[in-house]
PDB file of C-alpha atoms and ligand atoms in Angstrom:
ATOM      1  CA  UNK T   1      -6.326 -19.834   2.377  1.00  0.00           C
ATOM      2  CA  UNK T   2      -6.299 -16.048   3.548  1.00  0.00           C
ATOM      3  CA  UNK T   3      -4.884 -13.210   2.150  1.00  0.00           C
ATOM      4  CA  UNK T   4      -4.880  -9.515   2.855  1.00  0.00           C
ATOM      5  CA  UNK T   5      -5.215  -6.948   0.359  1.00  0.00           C
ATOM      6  CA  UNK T   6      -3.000  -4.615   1.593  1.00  0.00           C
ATOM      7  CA  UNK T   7      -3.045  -1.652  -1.277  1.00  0.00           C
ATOM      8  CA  UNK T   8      -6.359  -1.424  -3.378  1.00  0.00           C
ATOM      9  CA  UNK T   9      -7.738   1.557  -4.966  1.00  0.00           C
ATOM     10  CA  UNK T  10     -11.659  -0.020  -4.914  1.00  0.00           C
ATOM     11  CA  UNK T  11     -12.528   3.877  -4.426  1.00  0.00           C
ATOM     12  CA  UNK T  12     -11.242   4.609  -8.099  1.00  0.00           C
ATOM     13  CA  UNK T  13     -13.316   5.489 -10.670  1.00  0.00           C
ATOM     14  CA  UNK T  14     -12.226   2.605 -12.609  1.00  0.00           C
ATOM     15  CA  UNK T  15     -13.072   0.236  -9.609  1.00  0.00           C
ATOM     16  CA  UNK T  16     -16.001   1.917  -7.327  1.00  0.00           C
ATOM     17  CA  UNK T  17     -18.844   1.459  -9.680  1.00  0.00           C
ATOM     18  CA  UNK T  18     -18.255  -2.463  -9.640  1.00  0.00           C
ATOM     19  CA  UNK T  19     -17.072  -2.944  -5.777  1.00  0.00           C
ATOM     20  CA  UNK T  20     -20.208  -5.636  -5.243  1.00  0.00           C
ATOM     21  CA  UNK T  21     -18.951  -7.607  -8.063  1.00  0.00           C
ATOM     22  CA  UNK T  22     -15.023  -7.154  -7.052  1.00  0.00           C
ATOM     23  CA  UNK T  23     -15.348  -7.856  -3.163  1.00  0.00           C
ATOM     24  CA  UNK T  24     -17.450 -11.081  -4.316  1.00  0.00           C
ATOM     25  CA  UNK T  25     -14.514 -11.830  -6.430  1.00  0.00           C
ATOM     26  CA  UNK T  26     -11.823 -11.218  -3.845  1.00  0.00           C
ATOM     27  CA  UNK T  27     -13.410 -13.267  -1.341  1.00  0.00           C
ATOM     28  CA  UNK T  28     -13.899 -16.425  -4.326  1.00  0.00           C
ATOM     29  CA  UNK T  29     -10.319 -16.365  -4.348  1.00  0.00           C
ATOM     30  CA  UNK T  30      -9.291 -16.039  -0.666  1.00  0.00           C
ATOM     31  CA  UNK T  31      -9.020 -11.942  -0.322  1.00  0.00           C
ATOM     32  CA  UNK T  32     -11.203 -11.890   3.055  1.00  0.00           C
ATOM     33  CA  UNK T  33      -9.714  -8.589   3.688  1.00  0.00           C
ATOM     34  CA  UNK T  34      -8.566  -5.284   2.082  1.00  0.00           C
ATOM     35  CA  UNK T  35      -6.862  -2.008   2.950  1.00  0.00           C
ATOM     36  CA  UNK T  36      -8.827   0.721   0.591  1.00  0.00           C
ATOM     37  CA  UNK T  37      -5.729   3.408   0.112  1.00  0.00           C
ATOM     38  CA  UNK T  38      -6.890   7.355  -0.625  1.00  0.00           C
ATOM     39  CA  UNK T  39      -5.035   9.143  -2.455  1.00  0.00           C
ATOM     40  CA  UNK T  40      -6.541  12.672  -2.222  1.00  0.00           C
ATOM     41  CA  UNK T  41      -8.833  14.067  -0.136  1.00  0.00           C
ATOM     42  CA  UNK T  42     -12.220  12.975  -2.199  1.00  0.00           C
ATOM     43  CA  UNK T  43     -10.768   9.274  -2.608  1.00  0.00           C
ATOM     44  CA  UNK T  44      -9.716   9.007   1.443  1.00  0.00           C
ATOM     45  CA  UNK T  45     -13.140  10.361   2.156  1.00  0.00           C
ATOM     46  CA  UNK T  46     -14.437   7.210   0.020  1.00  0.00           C
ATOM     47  CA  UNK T  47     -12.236   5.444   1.993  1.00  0.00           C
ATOM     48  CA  UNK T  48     -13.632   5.728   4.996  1.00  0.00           C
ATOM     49  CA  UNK T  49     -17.218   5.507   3.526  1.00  0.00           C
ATOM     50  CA  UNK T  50     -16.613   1.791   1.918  1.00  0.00           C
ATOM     51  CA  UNK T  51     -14.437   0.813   5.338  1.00  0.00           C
ATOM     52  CA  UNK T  52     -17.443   2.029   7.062  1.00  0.00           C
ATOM     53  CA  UNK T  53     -20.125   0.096   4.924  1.00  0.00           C
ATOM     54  CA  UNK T  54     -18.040  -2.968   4.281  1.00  0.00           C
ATOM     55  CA  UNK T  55     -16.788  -5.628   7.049  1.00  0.00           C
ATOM     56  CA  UNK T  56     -14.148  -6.799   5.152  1.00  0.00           C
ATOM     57  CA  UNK T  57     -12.489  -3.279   4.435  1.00  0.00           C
ATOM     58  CA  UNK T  58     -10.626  -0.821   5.934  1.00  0.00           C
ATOM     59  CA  UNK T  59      -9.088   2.372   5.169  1.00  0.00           C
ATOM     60  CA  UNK T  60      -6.399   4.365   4.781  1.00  0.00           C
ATOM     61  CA  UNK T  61      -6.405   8.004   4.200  1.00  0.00           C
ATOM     62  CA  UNK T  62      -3.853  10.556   2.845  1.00  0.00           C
ATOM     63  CA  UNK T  63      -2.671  13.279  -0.079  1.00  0.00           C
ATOM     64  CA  UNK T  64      -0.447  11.320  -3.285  1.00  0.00           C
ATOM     65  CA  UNK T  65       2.706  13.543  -3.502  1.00  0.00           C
ATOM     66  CA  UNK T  66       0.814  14.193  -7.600  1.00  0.00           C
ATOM     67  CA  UNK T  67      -1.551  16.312  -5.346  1.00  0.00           C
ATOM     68  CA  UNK T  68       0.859  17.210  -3.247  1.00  0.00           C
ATOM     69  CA  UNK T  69       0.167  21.103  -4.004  1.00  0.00           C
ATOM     70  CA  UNK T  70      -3.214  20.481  -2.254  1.00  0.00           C
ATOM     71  CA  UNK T  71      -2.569  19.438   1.192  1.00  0.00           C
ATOM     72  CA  UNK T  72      -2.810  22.837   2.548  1.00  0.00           C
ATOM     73  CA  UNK T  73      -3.881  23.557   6.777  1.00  0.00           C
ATOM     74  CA  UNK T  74      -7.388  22.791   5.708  1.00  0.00           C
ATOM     75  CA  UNK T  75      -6.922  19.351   4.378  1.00  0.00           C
ATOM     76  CA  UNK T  76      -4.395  18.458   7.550  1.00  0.00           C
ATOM     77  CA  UNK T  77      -7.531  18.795   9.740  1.00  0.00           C
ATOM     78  CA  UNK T  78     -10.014  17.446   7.341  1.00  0.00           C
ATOM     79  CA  UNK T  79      -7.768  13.737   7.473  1.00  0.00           C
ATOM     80  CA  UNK T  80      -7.311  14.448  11.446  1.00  0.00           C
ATOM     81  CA  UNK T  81     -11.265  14.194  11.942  1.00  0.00           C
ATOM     82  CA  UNK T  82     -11.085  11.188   9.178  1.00  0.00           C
ATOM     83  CA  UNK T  83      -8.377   9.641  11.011  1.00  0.00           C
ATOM     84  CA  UNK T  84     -11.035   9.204  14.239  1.00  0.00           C
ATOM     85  CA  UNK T  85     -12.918   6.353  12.237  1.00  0.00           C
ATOM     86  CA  UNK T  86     -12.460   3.228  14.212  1.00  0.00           C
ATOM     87  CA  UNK T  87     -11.344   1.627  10.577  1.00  0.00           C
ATOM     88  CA  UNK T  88      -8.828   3.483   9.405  1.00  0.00           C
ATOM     89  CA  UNK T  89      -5.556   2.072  10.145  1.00  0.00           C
ATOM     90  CA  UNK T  90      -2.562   3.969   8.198  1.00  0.00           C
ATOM     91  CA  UNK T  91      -2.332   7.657   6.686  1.00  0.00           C
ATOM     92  CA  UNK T  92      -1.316   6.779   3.167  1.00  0.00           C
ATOM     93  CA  UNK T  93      -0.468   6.763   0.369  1.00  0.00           C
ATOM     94  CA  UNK T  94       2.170   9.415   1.070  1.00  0.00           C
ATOM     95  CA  UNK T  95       5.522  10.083  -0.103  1.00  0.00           C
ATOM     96  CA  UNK T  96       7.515  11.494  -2.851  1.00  0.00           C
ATOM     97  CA  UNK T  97       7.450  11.081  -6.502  1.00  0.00           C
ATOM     98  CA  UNK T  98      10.563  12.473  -8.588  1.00  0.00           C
ATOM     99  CA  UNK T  99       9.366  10.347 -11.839  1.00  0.00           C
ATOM    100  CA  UNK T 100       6.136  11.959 -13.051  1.00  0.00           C
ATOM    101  CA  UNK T 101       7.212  15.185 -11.243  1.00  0.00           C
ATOM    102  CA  UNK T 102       3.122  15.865 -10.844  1.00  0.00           C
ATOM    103  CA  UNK T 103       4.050  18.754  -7.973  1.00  0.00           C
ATOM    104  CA  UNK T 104       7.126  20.977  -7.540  1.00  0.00           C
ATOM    105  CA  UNK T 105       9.383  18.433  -5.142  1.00  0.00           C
ATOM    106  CA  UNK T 106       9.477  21.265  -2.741  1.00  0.00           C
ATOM    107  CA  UNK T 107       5.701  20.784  -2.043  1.00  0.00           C
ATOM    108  CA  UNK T 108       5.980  17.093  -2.081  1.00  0.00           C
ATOM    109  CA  UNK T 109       8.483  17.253   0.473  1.00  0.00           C
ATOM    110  CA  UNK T 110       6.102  19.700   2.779  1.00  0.00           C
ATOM    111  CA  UNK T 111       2.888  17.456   2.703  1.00  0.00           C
ATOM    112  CA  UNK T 112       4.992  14.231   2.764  1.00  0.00           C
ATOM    113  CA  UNK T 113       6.131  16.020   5.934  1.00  0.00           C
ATOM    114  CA  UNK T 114       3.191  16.854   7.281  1.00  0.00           C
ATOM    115  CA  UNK T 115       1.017  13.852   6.727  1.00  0.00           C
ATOM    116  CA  UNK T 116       4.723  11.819   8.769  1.00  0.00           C
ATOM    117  CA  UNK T 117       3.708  14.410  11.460  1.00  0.00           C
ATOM    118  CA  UNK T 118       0.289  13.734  11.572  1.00  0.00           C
ATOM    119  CA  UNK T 119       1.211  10.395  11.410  1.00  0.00           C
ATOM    120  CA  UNK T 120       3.213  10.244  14.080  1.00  0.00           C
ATOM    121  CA  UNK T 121       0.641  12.102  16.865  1.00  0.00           C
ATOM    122  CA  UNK T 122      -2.138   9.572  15.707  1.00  0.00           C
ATOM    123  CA  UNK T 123       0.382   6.829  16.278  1.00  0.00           C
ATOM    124  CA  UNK T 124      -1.086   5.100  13.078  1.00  0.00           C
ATOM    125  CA  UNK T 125       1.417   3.745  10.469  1.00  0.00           C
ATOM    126  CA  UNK T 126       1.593   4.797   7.300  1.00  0.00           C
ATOM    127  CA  UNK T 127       1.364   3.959   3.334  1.00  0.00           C
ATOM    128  CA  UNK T 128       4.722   5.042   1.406  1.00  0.00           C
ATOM    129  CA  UNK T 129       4.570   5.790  -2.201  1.00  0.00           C
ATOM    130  CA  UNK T 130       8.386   5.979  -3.667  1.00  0.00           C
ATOM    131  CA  UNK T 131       9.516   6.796  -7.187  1.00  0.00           C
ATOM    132  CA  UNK T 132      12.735   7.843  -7.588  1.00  0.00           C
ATOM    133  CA  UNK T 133      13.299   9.007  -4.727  1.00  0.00           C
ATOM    134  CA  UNK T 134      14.280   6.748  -2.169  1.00  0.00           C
ATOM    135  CA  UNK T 135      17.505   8.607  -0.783  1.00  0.00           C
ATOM    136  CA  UNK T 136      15.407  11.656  -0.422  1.00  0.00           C
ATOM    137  CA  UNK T 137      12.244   9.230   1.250  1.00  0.00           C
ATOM    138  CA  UNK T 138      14.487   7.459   3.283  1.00  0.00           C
ATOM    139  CA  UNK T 139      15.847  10.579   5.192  1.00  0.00           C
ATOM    140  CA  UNK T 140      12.624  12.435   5.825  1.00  0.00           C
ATOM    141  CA  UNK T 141      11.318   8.455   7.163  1.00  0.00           C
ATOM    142  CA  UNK T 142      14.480   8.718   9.521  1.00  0.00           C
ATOM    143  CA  UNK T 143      13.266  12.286  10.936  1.00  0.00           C
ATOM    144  CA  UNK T 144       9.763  10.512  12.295  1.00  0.00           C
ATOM    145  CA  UNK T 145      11.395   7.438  14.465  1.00  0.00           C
ATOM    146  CA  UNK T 146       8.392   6.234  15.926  1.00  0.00           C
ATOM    147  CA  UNK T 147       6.666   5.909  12.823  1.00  0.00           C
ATOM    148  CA  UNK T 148       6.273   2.326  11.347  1.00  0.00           C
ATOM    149  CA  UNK T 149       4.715   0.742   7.686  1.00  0.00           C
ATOM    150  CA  UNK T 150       5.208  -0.037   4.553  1.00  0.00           C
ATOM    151  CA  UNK T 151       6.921   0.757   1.131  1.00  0.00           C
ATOM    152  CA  UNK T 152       4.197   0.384  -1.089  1.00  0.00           C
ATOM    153  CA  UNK T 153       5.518  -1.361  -4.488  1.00  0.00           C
ATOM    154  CA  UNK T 154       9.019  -1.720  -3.204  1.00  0.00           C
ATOM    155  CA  UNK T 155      11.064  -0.551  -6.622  1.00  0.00           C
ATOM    156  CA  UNK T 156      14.590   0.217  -5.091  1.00  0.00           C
ATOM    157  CA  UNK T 157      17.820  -1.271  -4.237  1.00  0.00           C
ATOM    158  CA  UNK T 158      19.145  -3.987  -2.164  1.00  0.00           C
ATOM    159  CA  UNK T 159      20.495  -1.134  -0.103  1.00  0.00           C
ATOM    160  CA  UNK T 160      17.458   0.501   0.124  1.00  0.00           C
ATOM    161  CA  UNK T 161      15.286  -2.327   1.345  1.00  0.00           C
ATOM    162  CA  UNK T 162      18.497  -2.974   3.959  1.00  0.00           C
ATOM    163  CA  UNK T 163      17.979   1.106   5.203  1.00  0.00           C
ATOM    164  CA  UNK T 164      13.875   0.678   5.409  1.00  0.00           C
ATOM    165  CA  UNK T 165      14.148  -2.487   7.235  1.00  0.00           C
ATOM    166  CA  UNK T 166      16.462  -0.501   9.955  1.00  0.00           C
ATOM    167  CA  UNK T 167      13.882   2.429  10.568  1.00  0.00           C
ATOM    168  CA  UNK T 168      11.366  -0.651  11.026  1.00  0.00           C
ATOM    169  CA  UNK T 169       9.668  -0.801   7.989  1.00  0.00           C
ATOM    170  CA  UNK T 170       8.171  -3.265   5.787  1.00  0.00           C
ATOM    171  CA  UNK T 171       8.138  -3.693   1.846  1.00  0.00           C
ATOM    172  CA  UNK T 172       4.740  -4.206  -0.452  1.00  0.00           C
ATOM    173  CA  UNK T 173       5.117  -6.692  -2.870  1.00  0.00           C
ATOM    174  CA  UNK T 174       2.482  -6.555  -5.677  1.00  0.00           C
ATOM    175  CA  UNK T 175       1.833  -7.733  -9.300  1.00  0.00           C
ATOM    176  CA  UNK T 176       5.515  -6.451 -10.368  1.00  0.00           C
ATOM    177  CA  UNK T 177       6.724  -9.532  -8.610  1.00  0.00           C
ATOM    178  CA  UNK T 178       5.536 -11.340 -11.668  1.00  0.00           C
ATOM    179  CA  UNK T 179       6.649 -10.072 -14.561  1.00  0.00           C
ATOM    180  CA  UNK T 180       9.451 -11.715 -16.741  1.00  0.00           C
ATOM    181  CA  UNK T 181      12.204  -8.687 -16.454  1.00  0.00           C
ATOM    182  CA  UNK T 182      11.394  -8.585 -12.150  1.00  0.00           C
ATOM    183  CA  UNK T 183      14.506 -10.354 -12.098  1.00  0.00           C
ATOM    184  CA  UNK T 184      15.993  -8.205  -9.572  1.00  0.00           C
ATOM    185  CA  UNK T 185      12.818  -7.649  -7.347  1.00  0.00           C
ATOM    186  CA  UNK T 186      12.657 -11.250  -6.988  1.00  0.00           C
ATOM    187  CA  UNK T 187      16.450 -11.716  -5.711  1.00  0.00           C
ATOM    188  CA  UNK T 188      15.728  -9.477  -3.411  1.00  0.00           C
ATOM    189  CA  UNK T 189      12.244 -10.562  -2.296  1.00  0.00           C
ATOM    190  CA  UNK T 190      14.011 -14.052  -1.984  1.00  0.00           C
ATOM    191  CA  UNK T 191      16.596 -12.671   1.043  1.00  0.00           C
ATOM    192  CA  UNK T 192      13.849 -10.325   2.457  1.00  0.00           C
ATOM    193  CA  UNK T 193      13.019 -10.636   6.386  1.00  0.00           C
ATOM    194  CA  UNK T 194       9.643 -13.016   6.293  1.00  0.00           C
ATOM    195  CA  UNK T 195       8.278 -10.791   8.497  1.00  0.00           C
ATOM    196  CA  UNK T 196       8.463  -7.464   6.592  1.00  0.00           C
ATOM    197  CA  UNK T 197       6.499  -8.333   3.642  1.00  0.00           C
ATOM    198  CA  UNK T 198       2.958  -7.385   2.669  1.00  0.00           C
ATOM    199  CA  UNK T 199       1.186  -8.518  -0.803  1.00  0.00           C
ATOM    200  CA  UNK T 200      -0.640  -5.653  -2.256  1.00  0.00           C
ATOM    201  CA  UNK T 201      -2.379  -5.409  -5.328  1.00  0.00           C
ATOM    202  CA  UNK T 202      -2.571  -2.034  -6.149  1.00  0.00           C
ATOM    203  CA  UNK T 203      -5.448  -2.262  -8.421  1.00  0.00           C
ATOM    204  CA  UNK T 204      -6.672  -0.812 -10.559  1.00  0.00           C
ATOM    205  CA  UNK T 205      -2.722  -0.382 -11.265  1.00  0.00           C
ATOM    206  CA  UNK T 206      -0.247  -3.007 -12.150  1.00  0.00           C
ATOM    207  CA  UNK T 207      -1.913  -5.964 -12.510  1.00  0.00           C
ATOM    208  CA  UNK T 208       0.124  -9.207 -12.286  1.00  0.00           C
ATOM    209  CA  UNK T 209       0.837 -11.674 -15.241  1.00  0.00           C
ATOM    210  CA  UNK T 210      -0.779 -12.809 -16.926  1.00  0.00           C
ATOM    211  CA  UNK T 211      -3.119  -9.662 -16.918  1.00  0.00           C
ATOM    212  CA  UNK T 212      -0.757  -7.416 -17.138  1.00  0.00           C
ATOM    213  CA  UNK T 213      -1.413  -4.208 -18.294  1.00  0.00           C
ATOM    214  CA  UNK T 214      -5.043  -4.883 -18.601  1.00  0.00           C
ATOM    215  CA  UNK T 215      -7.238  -3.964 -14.934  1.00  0.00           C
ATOM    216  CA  UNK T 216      -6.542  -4.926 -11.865  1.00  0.00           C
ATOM    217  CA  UNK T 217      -8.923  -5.965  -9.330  1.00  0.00           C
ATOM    218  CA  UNK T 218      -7.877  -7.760  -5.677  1.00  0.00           C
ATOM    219  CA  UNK T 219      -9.334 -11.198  -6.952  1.00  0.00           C
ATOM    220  CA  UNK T 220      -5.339 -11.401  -8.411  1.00  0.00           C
ATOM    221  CA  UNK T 221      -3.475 -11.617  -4.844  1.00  0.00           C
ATOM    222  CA  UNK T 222      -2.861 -15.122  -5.213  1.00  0.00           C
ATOM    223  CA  UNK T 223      -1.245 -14.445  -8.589  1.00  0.00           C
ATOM    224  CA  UNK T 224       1.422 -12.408  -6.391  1.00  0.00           C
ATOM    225  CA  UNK T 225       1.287 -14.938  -3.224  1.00  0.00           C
ATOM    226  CA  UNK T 226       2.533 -17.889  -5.574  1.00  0.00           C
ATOM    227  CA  UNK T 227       5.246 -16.274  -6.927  1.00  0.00           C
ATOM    228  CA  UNK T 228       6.398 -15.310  -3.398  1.00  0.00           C
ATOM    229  CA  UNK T 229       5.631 -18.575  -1.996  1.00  0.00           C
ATOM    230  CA  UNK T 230       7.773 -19.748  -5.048  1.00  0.00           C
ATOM    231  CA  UNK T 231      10.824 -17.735  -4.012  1.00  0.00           C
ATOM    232  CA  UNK T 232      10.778 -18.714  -0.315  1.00  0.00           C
ATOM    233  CA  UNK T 233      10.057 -22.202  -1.065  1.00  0.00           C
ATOM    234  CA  UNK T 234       7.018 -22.456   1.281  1.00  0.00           C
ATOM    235  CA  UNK T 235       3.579 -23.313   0.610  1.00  0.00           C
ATOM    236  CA  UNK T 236       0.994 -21.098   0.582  1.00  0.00           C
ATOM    237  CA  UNK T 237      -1.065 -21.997   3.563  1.00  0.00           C
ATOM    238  CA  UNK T 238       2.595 -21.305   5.203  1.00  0.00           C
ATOM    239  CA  UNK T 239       2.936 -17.677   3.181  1.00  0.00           C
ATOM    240  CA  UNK T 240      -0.753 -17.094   4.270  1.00  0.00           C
ATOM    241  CA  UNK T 241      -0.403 -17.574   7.591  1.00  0.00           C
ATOM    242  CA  UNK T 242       2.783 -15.563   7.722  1.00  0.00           C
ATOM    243  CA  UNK T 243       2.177 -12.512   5.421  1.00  0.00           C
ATOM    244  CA  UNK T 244      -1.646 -12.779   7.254  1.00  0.00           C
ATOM    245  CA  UNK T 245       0.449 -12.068  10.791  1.00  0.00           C
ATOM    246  CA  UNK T 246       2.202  -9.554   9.181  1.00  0.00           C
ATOM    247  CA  UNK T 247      -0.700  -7.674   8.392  1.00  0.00           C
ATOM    248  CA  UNK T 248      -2.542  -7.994  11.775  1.00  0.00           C
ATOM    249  CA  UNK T 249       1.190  -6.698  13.312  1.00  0.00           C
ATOM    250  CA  UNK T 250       1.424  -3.565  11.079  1.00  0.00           C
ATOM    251  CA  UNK T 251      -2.227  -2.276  11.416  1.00  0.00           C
ATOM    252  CA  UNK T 252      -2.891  -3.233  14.675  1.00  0.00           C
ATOM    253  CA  UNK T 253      -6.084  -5.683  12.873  1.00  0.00           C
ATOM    254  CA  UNK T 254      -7.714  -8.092  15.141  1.00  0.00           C
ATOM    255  CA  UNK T 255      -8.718 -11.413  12.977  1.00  0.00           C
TER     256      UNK T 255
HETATM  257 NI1  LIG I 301      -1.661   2.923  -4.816  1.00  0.00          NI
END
């Protein structure tokens, strides 16, 4: 079996340090492949460095609304030149964050802006972070309609998966998928378009059960794949080669 790693962080601090031992872990358990997401300017850089080094990695590169307050005319052209790396595939993560408030929402909507932009002249697809704000994310997605990707930790409504699947995008399923009270998620994961999903682990963030709360690492994607292979009632060499299309679709990735 195959999987895709579509959202890992292995250029956190809490991951970098220990990448050997991860990636030999990932690819134990299947993960032959992994989308390294920046998050500010230092971490996309790192980005590109491990996609660069690493065969099975690639990278995406963008400014977290948190750091929203630094993605000034400076930074725009420091992720344009990092954008000309042959591996990186998506500007992300990007996108608007109304829970931890970590930049005025004013800013946050300017570099979510700008990075869509940017997006959208590199014809490269992007990496949405959403919390709390998916009226608010939904519109500004709706101003860029050539740009495609994905909804990183979907964590919205019926109604909202129904309006991202219209502008064309896709919804990243990670360890939340698994945890007792996902009720919800997993209703809605169960009448989701097959071809609009993407397992993500977001480590070192929200690891699945029965770690959660402790580290993640991308050794856990099959932890998320079962539970989604559950809810469809498919097997997993079926959900692999599906969600493994998916992938290749999205970010343009060869096999
Ligand atoms: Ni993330």
């Amino acid at each position: 079996m195959r999987w895709t790693d579509t959202h890992c962080h292995l250029n956190h601090p809490d991951l970098y340090a220990e990448r050997e031992v991860l990636l030999y872990r990932a690819r134990q358990s299947g993960v032959h492949r992994l989308i390294v997401i920046g998050y500010d300017l230092e971490s996309s850089r790192r980005a590109v460095e491990l996609a660069d080094e690493y065969d099975a990695l690639y990278a995406a590169i963008g400014i977290h609304p948190h750091d929203a307050s630094a993605c000034d005319e400076s930074v725009l052209s420091t992720l344009r030149e990092l954008a000309r790396h042959p591996r990186v595939v998506a500007i992300g993560e990007i996108g608007l964050d109304f829970y931890r408030d970590l930049s005025p929402r004013e800013v946050q909507d300017a570099a979510f802006r700008a990075q869509m932009q940017l997006a959208a002249e590199l014809e490269l697809p992007v990496v949405i972070h959403c919390r709390d704000a998916y009226e608010e994310v939904l519109q500004i997605l709706a101003d860029y309609p050539t740009v495609r990707g994905v909804l990183h930790c979907f964590s919205g409504t019926v109604d909202h998966a129904q309006r991202g699947l219209e502008l064309g995008y896709s919804l990243g399923i990670g360890g939340v998928i698994t945890f007792k009270n996902a009720t919800t998620l997993r209703d809605l994961v169960r009448s989701m378009p097959r071809d609009r999903v993407l397992l993500e682990t977001d480590a070192p963030y929200l690891a699945p059960h029965p770690y959660r709360g402790k580290r993640n690492e991308p050794a856990y994607l099959p932890l998320i794949a079962q539970q989604v292979a559950a809810l469809w009632e498919i097997s997993l060499d079926a959900l692999s080669a599906q969600t493994e299309r998916n992938v290749e679709t999205l970010f343009s990735l060869g096999n």
